[in-house]
């Protein structure tokens, strides 16, 4: 299994489940910052048409191209289904944001052969490793 920083280094396209249009929420600020450092962010939110200048999708299954990483901003109880959905689209990795932990989601990811991170923040790990996809 790759480390959190290896996953970020290897990923170019991140689907963000639970991406928010509210600038006061981490589910808005975190993906926006990742986008500013060069990652392509695909918002997954059934209540919006567009976020971060990208088309938003209602579900992971609706995304018409591969994603490298599924980032989850949903409660732990919802993470189990998100991980199942990520496995169904062939995502190589799943990342549960800070404060989100699920033993069942971890088990599903491991059984599907996906890399799995939980209770960690994308922007903290990006900064710690000095990663960027710019230039």
PDB file of C-alpha atoms in Angstrom:
ATOM      1  CA  UNK A   1       0.000   0.000   0.000  1.00  0.00           C
ATOM      2  CA  UNK A   2       1.270   3.454  -0.934  1.00  0.00           C
ATOM      3  CA  UNK A   3       1.732   6.141   1.702  1.00  0.00           C
ATOM      4  CA  UNK A   4      -0.557   9.173   1.764  1.00  0.00           C
ATOM      5  CA  UNK A   5       2.151  11.306   0.179  1.00  0.00           C
ATOM      6  CA  UNK A   6       2.853   8.696  -2.525  1.00  0.00           C
ATOM      7  CA  UNK A   7      -0.848   8.613  -3.374  1.00  0.00           C
ATOM      8  CA  UNK A   8      -0.891  12.393  -3.796  1.00  0.00           C
ATOM      9  CA  UNK A   9       2.311  12.375  -5.832  1.00  0.00           C
ATOM     10  CA  UNK A  10       0.893   9.703  -8.151  1.00  0.00           C
ATOM     11  CA  UNK A  11      -2.565  11.294  -8.540  1.00  0.00           C
ATOM     12  CA  UNK A  12      -3.516  13.939 -11.082  1.00  0.00           C
ATOM     13  CA  UNK A  13      -7.329  13.733 -10.984  1.00  0.00           C
ATOM     14  CA  UNK A  14      -9.148  13.798  -7.637  1.00  0.00           C
ATOM     15  CA  UNK A  15     -12.901  13.223  -7.363  1.00  0.00           C
ATOM     16  CA  UNK A  16     -14.167  14.997  -4.236  1.00  0.00           C
ATOM     17  CA  UNK A  17     -17.325  13.403  -2.833  1.00  0.00           C
ATOM     18  CA  UNK A  18     -19.177  15.955  -0.742  1.00  0.00           C
ATOM     19  CA  UNK A  19     -17.448  18.973  -2.286  1.00  0.00           C
ATOM     20  CA  UNK A  20     -19.200  22.097  -1.005  1.00  0.00           C
ATOM     21  CA  UNK A  21     -20.092  25.413  -2.609  1.00  0.00           C
ATOM     22  CA  UNK A  22     -19.819  27.065   0.853  1.00  0.00           C
ATOM     23  CA  UNK A  23     -16.420  28.833   1.012  1.00  0.00           C
ATOM     24  CA  UNK A  24     -16.512  28.554   4.814  1.00  0.00           C
ATOM     25  CA  UNK A  25     -16.345  24.756   4.745  1.00  0.00           C
ATOM     26  CA  UNK A  26     -13.266  22.579   4.484  1.00  0.00           C
ATOM     27  CA  UNK A  27     -15.094  20.648   1.729  1.00  0.00           C
ATOM     28  CA  UNK A  28     -14.711  23.808  -0.387  1.00  0.00           C
ATOM     29  CA  UNK A  29     -11.350  25.189   0.742  1.00  0.00           C
ATOM     30  CA  UNK A  30      -9.391  21.931   0.641  1.00  0.00           C
ATOM     31  CA  UNK A  31     -10.282  20.950  -2.947  1.00  0.00           C
ATOM     32  CA  UNK A  32      -9.855  24.548  -4.097  1.00  0.00           C
ATOM     33  CA  UNK A  33      -6.345  24.669  -2.647  1.00  0.00           C
ATOM     34  CA  UNK A  34      -5.463  21.330  -4.235  1.00  0.00           C
ATOM     35  CA  UNK A  35      -6.674  22.730  -7.561  1.00  0.00           C
ATOM     36  CA  UNK A  36      -4.499  25.812  -7.076  1.00  0.00           C
ATOM     37  CA  UNK A  37      -1.489  23.488  -6.701  1.00  0.00           C
ATOM     38  CA  UNK A  38      -2.268  21.778  -9.998  1.00  0.00           C
ATOM     39  CA  UNK A  39      -4.526  18.811  -9.260  1.00  0.00           C
ATOM     40  CA  UNK A  40      -7.666  18.447 -11.363  1.00  0.00           C
ATOM     41  CA  UNK A  41     -10.610  18.422  -8.984  1.00  0.00           C
ATOM     42  CA  UNK A  42     -13.855  16.728 -10.029  1.00  0.00           C
ATOM     43  CA  UNK A  43     -16.657  17.717  -7.616  1.00  0.00           C
ATOM     44  CA  UNK A  44     -19.212  15.050  -6.702  1.00  0.00           C
ATOM     45  CA  UNK A  45     -22.280  16.775  -5.297  1.00  0.00           C
ATOM     46  CA  UNK A  46     -25.830  16.153  -6.547  1.00  0.00           C
ATOM     47  CA  UNK A  47     -27.016  19.670  -5.621  1.00  0.00           C
ATOM     48  CA  UNK A  48     -24.689  21.733  -7.838  1.00  0.00           C
ATOM     49  CA  UNK A  49     -23.903  21.860 -11.563  1.00  0.00           C
ATOM     50  CA  UNK A  50     -20.392  23.296 -11.277  1.00  0.00           C
ATOM     51  CA  UNK A  51     -17.734  23.940  -8.643  1.00  0.00           C
ATOM     52  CA  UNK A  52     -14.152  25.168  -8.959  1.00  0.00           C
ATOM     53  CA  UNK A  53     -14.755  25.775 -12.668  1.00  0.00           C
ATOM     54  CA  UNK A  54     -15.401  22.056 -13.218  1.00  0.00           C
ATOM     55  CA  UNK A  55     -18.646  20.257 -13.992  1.00  0.00           C
ATOM     56  CA  UNK A  56     -20.049  18.611 -10.869  1.00  0.00           C
ATOM     57  CA  UNK A  57     -21.426  15.067 -10.957  1.00  0.00           C
ATOM     58  CA  UNK A  58     -24.183  13.558  -8.828  1.00  0.00           C
ATOM     59  CA  UNK A  59     -22.292  10.297  -8.261  1.00  0.00           C
ATOM     60  CA  UNK A  60     -18.872   8.786  -8.897  1.00  0.00           C
ATOM     61  CA  UNK A  61     -20.459   6.520 -11.528  1.00  0.00           C
ATOM     62  CA  UNK A  62     -21.494   9.618 -13.518  1.00  0.00           C
ATOM     63  CA  UNK A  63     -17.892  10.768 -14.055  1.00  0.00           C
ATOM     64  CA  UNK A  64     -17.081   9.902 -17.698  1.00  0.00           C
ATOM     65  CA  UNK A  65     -13.317   9.441 -17.233  1.00  0.00           C
ATOM     66  CA  UNK A  66     -10.950   7.723 -14.804  1.00  0.00           C
ATOM     67  CA  UNK A  67      -9.991   9.316 -11.500  1.00  0.00           C
ATOM     68  CA  UNK A  68      -6.791   8.660  -9.580  1.00  0.00           C
ATOM     69  CA  UNK A  69      -8.125   9.334  -6.112  1.00  0.00           C
ATOM     70  CA  UNK A  70     -11.537   9.614  -4.447  1.00  0.00           C
ATOM     71  CA  UNK A  71     -11.472  12.135  -1.602  1.00  0.00           C
ATOM     72  CA  UNK A  72     -14.364  11.879   0.862  1.00  0.00           C
ATOM     73  CA  UNK A  73     -15.980  14.762   2.734  1.00  0.00           C
ATOM     74  CA  UNK A  74     -18.953  12.778   4.031  1.00  0.00           C
ATOM     75  CA  UNK A  75     -19.758  11.299   7.455  1.00  0.00           C
ATOM     76  CA  UNK A  76     -18.143   7.966   8.304  1.00  0.00           C
ATOM     77  CA  UNK A  77     -21.507   6.204   7.916  1.00  0.00           C
ATOM     78  CA  UNK A  78     -21.638   7.367   4.270  1.00  0.00           C
ATOM     79  CA  UNK A  79     -18.002   6.475   3.597  1.00  0.00           C
ATOM     80  CA  UNK A  80     -18.785   2.773   3.297  1.00  0.00           C
ATOM     81  CA  UNK A  81     -20.981   3.299   0.233  1.00  0.00           C
ATOM     82  CA  UNK A  82     -18.563   5.844  -1.222  1.00  0.00           C
ATOM     83  CA  UNK A  83     -15.749   3.291  -1.013  1.00  0.00           C
ATOM     84  CA  UNK A  84     -17.978   0.679  -2.681  1.00  0.00           C
ATOM     85  CA  UNK A  85     -18.728   3.209  -5.435  1.00  0.00           C
ATOM     86  CA  UNK A  86     -15.024   4.048  -5.776  1.00  0.00           C
ATOM     87  CA  UNK A  87     -14.216   0.348  -6.173  1.00  0.00           C
ATOM     88  CA  UNK A  88     -16.963   0.028  -8.790  1.00  0.00           C
ATOM     89  CA  UNK A  89     -15.377   2.743 -10.965  1.00  0.00           C
ATOM     90  CA  UNK A  90     -11.894   1.281 -10.558  1.00  0.00           C
ATOM     91  CA  UNK A  91     -10.411   4.116  -8.513  1.00  0.00           C
ATOM     92  CA  UNK A  92      -6.966   3.073  -7.278  1.00  0.00           C
ATOM     93  CA  UNK A  93      -7.182   5.010  -3.994  1.00  0.00           C
ATOM     94  CA  UNK A  94      -9.647   6.422  -1.473  1.00  0.00           C
ATOM     95  CA  UNK A  95      -8.961   9.169   1.055  1.00  0.00           C
ATOM     96  CA  UNK A  96     -11.223   9.961   4.017  1.00  0.00           C
ATOM     97  CA  UNK A  97     -10.639  13.495   5.247  1.00  0.00           C
ATOM     98  CA  UNK A  98      -9.680  14.545   8.772  1.00  0.00           C
ATOM     99  CA  UNK A  99     -12.073  13.197  11.396  1.00  0.00           C
ATOM    100  CA  UNK A 100     -13.533  10.481   9.154  1.00  0.00           C
ATOM    101  CA  UNK A 101     -12.731   6.899  10.194  1.00  0.00           C
ATOM    102  CA  UNK A 102     -14.456   3.677   9.136  1.00  0.00           C
ATOM    103  CA  UNK A 103     -13.193   0.142   9.737  1.00  0.00           C
ATOM    104  CA  UNK A 104     -15.776  -1.195   7.268  1.00  0.00           C
ATOM    105  CA  UNK A 105     -14.732   1.270   4.559  1.00  0.00           C
ATOM    106  CA  UNK A 106     -11.096   0.257   5.139  1.00  0.00           C
ATOM    107  CA  UNK A 107     -12.001  -3.433   4.800  1.00  0.00           C
ATOM    108  CA  UNK A 108     -13.886  -2.829   1.549  1.00  0.00           C
ATOM    109  CA  UNK A 109     -10.994  -0.807   0.116  1.00  0.00           C
ATOM    110  CA  UNK A 110      -8.442  -3.460   1.079  1.00  0.00           C
ATOM    111  CA  UNK A 111     -10.575  -6.247  -0.408  1.00  0.00           C
ATOM    112  CA  UNK A 112     -10.839  -4.236  -3.634  1.00  0.00           C
ATOM    113  CA  UNK A 113      -7.054  -3.706  -3.716  1.00  0.00           C
ATOM    114  CA  UNK A 114      -7.334   0.060  -3.294  1.00  0.00           C
ATOM    115  CA  UNK A 115      -4.943   2.241  -1.351  1.00  0.00           C
ATOM    116  CA  UNK A 116      -6.736   3.736   1.650  1.00  0.00           C
ATOM    117  CA  UNK A 117      -6.135   6.770   3.848  1.00  0.00           C
ATOM    118  CA  UNK A 118      -8.402   7.962   6.644  1.00  0.00           C
ATOM    119  CA  UNK A 119      -8.459  10.796   9.160  1.00  0.00           C
ATOM    120  CA  UNK A 120      -5.908  12.857   7.213  1.00  0.00           C
ATOM    121  CA  UNK A 121      -6.145  16.105   5.303  1.00  0.00           C
ATOM    122  CA  UNK A 122      -5.059  16.426   1.675  1.00  0.00           C
ATOM    123  CA  UNK A 123      -3.646  19.928   2.073  1.00  0.00           C
ATOM    124  CA  UNK A 124      -1.712  19.051   5.224  1.00  0.00           C
ATOM    125  CA  UNK A 125      -0.101  16.050   3.500  1.00  0.00           C
ATOM    126  CA  UNK A 126       0.532  18.065   0.328  1.00  0.00           C
ATOM    127  CA  UNK A 127       2.260  20.804   2.305  1.00  0.00           C
ATOM    128  CA  UNK A 128       4.274  18.371   4.440  1.00  0.00           C
ATOM    129  CA  UNK A 129       5.679  16.726   1.317  1.00  0.00           C
ATOM    130  CA  UNK A 130       6.062  19.996  -0.608  1.00  0.00           C
ATOM    131  CA  UNK A 131       4.065  18.497  -3.467  1.00  0.00           C
ATOM    132  CA  UNK A 132       2.736  20.422  -6.448  1.00  0.00           C
ATOM    133  CA  UNK A 133       1.542  19.491  -9.915  1.00  0.00           C
ATOM    134  CA  UNK A 134       2.343  22.928 -11.324  1.00  0.00           C
ATOM    135  CA  UNK A 135       5.111  23.411 -13.865  1.00  0.00           C
TER     136      UNK A 135
END
